[in-house]
Coordinates of N, CA and C in Angstrom, one line a residue:
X18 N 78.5 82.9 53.1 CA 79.5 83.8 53.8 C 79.4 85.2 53.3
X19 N 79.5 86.2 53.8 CA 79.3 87.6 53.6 C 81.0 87.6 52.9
X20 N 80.6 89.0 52.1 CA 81.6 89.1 51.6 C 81.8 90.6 51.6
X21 N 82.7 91.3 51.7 CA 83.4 92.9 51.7 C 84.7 93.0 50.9
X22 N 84.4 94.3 50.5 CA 85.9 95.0 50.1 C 85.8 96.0 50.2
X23 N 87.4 96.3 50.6 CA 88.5 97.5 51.4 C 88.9 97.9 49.9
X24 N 88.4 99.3 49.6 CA 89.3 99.8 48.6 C 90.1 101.3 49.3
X25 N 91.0 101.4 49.1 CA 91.9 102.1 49.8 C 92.7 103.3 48.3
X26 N 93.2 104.3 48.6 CA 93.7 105.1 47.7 C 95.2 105.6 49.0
X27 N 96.1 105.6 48.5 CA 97.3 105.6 49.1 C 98.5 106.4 48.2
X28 N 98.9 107.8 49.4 CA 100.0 108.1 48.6 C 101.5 107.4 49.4
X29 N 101.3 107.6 50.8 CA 102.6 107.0 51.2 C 102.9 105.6 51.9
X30 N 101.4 104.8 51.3 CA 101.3 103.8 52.0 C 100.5 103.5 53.6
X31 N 100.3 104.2 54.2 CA 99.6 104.3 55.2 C 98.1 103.8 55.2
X32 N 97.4 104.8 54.5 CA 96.1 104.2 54.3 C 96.1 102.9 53.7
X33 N 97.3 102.5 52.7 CA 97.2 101.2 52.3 C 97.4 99.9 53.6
X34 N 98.3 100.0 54.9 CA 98.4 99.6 55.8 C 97.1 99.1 56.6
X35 N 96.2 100.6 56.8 CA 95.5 100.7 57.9 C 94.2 100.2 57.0
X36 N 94.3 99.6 55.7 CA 93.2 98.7 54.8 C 93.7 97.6 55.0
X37 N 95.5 97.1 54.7 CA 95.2 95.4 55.1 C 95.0 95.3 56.3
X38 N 94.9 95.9 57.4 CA 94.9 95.6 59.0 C 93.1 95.8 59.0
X39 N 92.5 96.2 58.3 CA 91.1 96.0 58.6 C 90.5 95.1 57.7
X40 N 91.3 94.6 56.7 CA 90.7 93.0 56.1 C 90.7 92.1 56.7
X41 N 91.8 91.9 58.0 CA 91.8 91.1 58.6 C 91.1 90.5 59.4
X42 N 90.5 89.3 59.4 CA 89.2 89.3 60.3 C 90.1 88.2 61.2
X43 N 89.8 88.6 62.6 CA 90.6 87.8 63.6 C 89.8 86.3 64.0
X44 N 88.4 86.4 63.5 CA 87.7 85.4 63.7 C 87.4 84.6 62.2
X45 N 88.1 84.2 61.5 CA 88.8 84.0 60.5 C 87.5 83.0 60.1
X46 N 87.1 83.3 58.7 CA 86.1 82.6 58.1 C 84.6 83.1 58.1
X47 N 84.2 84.6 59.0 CA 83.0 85.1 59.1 C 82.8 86.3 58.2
X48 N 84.0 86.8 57.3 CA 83.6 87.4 56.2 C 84.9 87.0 55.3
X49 N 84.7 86.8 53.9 CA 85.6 87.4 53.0 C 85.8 88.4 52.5
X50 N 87.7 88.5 52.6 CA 87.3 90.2 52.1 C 88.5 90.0 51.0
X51 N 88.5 91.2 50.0 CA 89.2 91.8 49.3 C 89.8 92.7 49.2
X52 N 91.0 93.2 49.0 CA 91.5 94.6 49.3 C 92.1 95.3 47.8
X53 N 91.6 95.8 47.8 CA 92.2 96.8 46.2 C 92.6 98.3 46.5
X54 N 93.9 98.0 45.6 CA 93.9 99.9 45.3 C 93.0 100.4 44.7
X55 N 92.4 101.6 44.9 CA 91.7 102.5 44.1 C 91.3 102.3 42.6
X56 N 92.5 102.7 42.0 CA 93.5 102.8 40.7 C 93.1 101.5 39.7
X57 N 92.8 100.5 40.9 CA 92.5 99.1 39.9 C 91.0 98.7 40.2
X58 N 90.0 99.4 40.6 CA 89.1 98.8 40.8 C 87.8 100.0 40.4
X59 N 86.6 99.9 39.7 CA 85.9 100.6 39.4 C 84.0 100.4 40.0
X60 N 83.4 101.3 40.1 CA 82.1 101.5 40.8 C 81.2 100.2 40.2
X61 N 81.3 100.5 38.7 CA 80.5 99.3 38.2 C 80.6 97.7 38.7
X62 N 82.0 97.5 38.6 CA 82.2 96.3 39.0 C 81.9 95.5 40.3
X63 N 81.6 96.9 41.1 CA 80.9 96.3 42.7 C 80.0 96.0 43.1
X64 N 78.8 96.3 41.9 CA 77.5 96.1 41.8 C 76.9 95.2 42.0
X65 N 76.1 94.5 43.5 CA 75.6 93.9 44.0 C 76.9 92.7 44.6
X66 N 78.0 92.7 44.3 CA 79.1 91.8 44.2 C 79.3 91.7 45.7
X67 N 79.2 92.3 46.6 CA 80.0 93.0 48.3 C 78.6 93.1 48.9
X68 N 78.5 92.9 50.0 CA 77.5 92.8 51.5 C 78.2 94.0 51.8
X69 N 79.6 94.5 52.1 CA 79.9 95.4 52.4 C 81.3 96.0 51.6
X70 N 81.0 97.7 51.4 CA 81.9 98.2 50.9 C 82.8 99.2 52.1
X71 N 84.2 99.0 51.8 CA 84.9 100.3 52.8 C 86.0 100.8 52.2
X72 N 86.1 102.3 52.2 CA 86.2 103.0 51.6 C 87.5 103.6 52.5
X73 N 88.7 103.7 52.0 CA 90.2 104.6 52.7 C 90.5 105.5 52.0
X74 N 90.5 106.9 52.2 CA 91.4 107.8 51.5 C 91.7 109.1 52.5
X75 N 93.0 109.3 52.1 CA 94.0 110.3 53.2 C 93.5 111.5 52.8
X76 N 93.4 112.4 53.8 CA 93.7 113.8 53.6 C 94.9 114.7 53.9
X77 N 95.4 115.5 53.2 CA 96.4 116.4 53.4 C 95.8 118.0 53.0
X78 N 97.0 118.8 53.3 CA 96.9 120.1 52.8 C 95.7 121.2 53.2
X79 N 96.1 122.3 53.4 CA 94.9 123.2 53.9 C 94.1 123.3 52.8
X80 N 94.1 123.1 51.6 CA 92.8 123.1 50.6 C 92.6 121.8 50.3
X81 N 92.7 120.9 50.7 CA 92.3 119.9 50.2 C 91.0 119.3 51.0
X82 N 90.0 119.1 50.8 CA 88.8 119.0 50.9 C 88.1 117.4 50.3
X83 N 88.6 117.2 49.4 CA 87.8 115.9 48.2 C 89.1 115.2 48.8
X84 N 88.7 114.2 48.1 CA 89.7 112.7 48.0 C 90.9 113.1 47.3
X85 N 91.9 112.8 47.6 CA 93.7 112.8 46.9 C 92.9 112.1 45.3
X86 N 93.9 112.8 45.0 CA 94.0 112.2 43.4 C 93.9 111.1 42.9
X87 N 94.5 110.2 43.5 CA 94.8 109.0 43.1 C 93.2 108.5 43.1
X88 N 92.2 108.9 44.7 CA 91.0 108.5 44.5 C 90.0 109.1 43.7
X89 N 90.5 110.4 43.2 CA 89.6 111.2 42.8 C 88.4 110.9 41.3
X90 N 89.2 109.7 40.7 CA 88.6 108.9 39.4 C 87.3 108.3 39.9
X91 N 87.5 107.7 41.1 CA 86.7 106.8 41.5 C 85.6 107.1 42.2
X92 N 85.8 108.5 42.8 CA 85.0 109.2 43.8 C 84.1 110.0 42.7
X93 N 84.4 110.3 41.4 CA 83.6 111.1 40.4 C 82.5 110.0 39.7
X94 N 83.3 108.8 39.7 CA 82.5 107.7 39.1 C 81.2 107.6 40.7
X95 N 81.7 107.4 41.5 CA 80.7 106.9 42.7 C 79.6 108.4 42.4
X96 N 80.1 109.1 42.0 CA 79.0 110.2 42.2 C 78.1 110.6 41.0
X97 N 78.1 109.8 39.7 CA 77.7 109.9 38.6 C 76.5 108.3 38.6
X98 N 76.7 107.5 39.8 CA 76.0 106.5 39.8 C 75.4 106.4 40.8
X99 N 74.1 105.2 40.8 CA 73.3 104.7 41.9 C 73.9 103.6 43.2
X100 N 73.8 104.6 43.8 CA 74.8 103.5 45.5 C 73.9 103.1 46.4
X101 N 72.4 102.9 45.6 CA 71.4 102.4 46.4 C 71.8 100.7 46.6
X102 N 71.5 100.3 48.1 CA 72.0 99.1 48.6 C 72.9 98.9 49.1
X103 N 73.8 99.8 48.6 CA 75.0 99.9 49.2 C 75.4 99.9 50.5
X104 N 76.2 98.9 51.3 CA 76.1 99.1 52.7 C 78.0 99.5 52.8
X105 N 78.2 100.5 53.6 CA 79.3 101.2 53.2 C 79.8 101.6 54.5
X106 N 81.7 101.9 54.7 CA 82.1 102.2 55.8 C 83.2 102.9 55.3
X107 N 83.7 104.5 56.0 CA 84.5 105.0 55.5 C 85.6 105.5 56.1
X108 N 87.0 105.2 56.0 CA 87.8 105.3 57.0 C 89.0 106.5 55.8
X109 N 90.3 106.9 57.2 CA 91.1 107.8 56.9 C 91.9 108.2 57.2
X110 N 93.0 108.6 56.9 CA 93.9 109.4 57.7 C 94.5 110.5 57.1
X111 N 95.0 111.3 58.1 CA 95.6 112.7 57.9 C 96.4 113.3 59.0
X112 N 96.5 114.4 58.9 CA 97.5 115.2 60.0 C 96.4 116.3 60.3
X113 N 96.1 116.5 61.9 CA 95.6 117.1 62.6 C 96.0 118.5 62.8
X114 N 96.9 118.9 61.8 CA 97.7 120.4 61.9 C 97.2 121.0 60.7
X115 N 96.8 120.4 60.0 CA 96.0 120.8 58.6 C 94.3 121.3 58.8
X116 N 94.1 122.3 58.0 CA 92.3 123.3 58.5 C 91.2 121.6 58.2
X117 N 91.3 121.1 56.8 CA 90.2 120.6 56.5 C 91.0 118.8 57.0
X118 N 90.8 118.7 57.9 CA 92.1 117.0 58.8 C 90.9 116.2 58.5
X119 N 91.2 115.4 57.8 CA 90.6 113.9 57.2 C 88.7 114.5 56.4
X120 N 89.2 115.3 55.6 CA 87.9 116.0 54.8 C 87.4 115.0 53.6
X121 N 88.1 114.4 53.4 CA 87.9 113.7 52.3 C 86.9 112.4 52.8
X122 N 87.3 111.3 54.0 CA 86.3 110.9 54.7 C 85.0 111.7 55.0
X123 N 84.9 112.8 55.4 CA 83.5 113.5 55.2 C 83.0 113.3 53.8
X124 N 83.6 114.2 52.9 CA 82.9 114.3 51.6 C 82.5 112.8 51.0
X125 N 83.6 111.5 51.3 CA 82.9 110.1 51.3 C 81.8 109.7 51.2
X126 N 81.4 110.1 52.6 CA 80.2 109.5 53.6 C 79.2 110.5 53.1
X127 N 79.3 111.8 52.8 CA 78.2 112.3 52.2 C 77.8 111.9 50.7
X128 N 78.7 111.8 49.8 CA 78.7 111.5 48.4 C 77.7 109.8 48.5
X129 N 78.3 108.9 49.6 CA 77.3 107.4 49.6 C 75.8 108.3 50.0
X130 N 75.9 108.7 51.1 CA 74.3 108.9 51.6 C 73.7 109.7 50.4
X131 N 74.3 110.8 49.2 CA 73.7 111.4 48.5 C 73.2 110.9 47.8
X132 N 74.1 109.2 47.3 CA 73.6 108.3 45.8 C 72.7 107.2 46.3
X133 N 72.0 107.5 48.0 CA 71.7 105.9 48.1 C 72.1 105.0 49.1
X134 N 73.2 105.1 49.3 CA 73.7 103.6 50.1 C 73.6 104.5 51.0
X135 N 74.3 103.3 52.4 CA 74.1 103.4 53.6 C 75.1 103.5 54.8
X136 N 75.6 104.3 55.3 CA 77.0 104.2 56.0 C 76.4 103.8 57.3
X137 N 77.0 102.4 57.6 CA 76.2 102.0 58.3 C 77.0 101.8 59.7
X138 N 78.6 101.9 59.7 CA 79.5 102.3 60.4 C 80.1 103.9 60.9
X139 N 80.3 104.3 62.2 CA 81.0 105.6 62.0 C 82.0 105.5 61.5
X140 N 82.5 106.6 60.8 CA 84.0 106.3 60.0 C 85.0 106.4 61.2
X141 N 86.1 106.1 60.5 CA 87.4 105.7 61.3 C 88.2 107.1 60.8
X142 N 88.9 108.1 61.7 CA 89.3 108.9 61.3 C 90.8 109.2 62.1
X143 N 92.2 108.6 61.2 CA 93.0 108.2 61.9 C 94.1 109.6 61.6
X144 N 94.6 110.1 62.7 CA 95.5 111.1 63.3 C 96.7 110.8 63.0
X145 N 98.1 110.8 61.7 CA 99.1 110.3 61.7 C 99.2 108.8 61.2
X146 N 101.0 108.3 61.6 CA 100.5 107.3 61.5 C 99.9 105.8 62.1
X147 N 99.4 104.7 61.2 CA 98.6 104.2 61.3 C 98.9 102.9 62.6
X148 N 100.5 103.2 62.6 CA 100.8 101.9 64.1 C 100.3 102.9 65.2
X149 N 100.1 103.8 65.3 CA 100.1 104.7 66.7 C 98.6 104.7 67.0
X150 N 97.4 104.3 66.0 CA 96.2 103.7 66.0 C 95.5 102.5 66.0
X151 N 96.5 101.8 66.2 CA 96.2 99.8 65.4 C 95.1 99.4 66.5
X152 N 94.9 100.0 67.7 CA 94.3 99.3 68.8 C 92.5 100.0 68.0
X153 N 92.2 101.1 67.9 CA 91.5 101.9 67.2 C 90.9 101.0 66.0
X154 N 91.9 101.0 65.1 CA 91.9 100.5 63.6 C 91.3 98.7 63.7
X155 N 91.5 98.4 64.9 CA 91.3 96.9 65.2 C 89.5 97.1 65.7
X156 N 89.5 97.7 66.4 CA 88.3 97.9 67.1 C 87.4 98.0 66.1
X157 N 87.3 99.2 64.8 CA 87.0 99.8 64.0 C 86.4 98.2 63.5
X158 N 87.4 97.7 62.9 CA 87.2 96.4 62.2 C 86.1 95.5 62.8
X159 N 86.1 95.4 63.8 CA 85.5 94.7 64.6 C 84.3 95.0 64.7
X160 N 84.3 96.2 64.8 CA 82.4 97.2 64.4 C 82.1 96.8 63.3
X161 N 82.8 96.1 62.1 CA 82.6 96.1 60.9 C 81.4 95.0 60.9
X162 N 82.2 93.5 62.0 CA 81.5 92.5 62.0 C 80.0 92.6 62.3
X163 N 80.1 93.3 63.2 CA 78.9 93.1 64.1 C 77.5 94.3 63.2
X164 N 78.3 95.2 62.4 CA 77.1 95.8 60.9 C 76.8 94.9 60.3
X165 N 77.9 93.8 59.7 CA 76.9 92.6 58.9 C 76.4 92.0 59.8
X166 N 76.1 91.8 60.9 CA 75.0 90.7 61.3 C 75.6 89.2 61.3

C-alpha cells in the first residue's frame, strides 16, 4: 500500500482543515496517510518513509514571501538537505488582496525542485477560506491518487 504525509503549518487553522480534508482518501484503503503539524515533525525522519510528501503553508502580509513561521524551521531544514526521490505536492492558502497571495507555496515548490525531488502535482493554491474551496480541495486530492499510480 502506498503511503503519504500531509504536513501542514497553521496559524488559524485553515490550512490545518484544508490538510485533514486532503488525507482523506474517499476510496478508502488505496493510500495511507498521515497528517502532522509542522512543529512536530522533521525532514530527516521522512527519509525514504512516504511514496508521497504534501506540503500546506498559508501566506499573509505584503512582505511575506517564505513560509509563516511556524513552518519556517522546517522549510530551512528542507533546504540544508537532499530531497532527491522525493515525490512531493504543495498546497496553500492566503488572501488575494495581499502583493505576494500564496508565495510561500511558490518558494515550496521551488526549494523541492532545487534539493532534488519532484513536484509531481500542480499545487493547490486556495483563496480565503477553505469551505468556500472543498469542491477544489477534493479534486486536488483526487489528482493526488492518480500521481501515485
Amino acid at each position: 500500500m502506498k503511503k503519504a504525509i500531509v504536513i501542514y503549518g497553521s496559524t488559524t487553522g485553515n490550512t490545518e482543515t484544508a490538510a485533514r480534508w486532503i488525507s482523506y482518501d474517499p476510496r478508502a484503503g488505496r493510500v495511507e496517510t498521515e497528517v502532522k503539524n509542522v512543529t512536530e515533525c522533521s525532514v530527516e525522519e521522512l527519509d525514504g518513509k512516504y511514496d508521497l510528501v504534501l506540503l500546506g503553508c498559508s501566506t499573509w502580509g505584503d512582505e511575506e514571501v517564505e513560509p509563516r513561521e511556524d513552518f519556517e524551521p522546517f522549510f530551512e531544514e528542507m533546504g540544508q538537505a537532499s530531497l532527491e526521490g522525493w515525490k512531493a505536492g504543495v498546497f496553500g492558502r492566503g488572501d488575494s488582496s495581499f502583493t505576494h497571495f500564496r508565495g510561500a507555496v511558490d518558494a515550496i515548490e521551488d526549494l523541492v525542485a532545487g534539493r532534488g525531488g519532484r513536484v509531481v502535482v500542480d499545487s493547490l493554491k486556495i483563496d480565503g477560506d477553505p469551505k468556500d474551496s472543498s469542491d477544489r480541495i477534493h479534486e486536488w486530492a483526487e489528482s493526488i491518487l492518480l500521481a501515485l499510480g
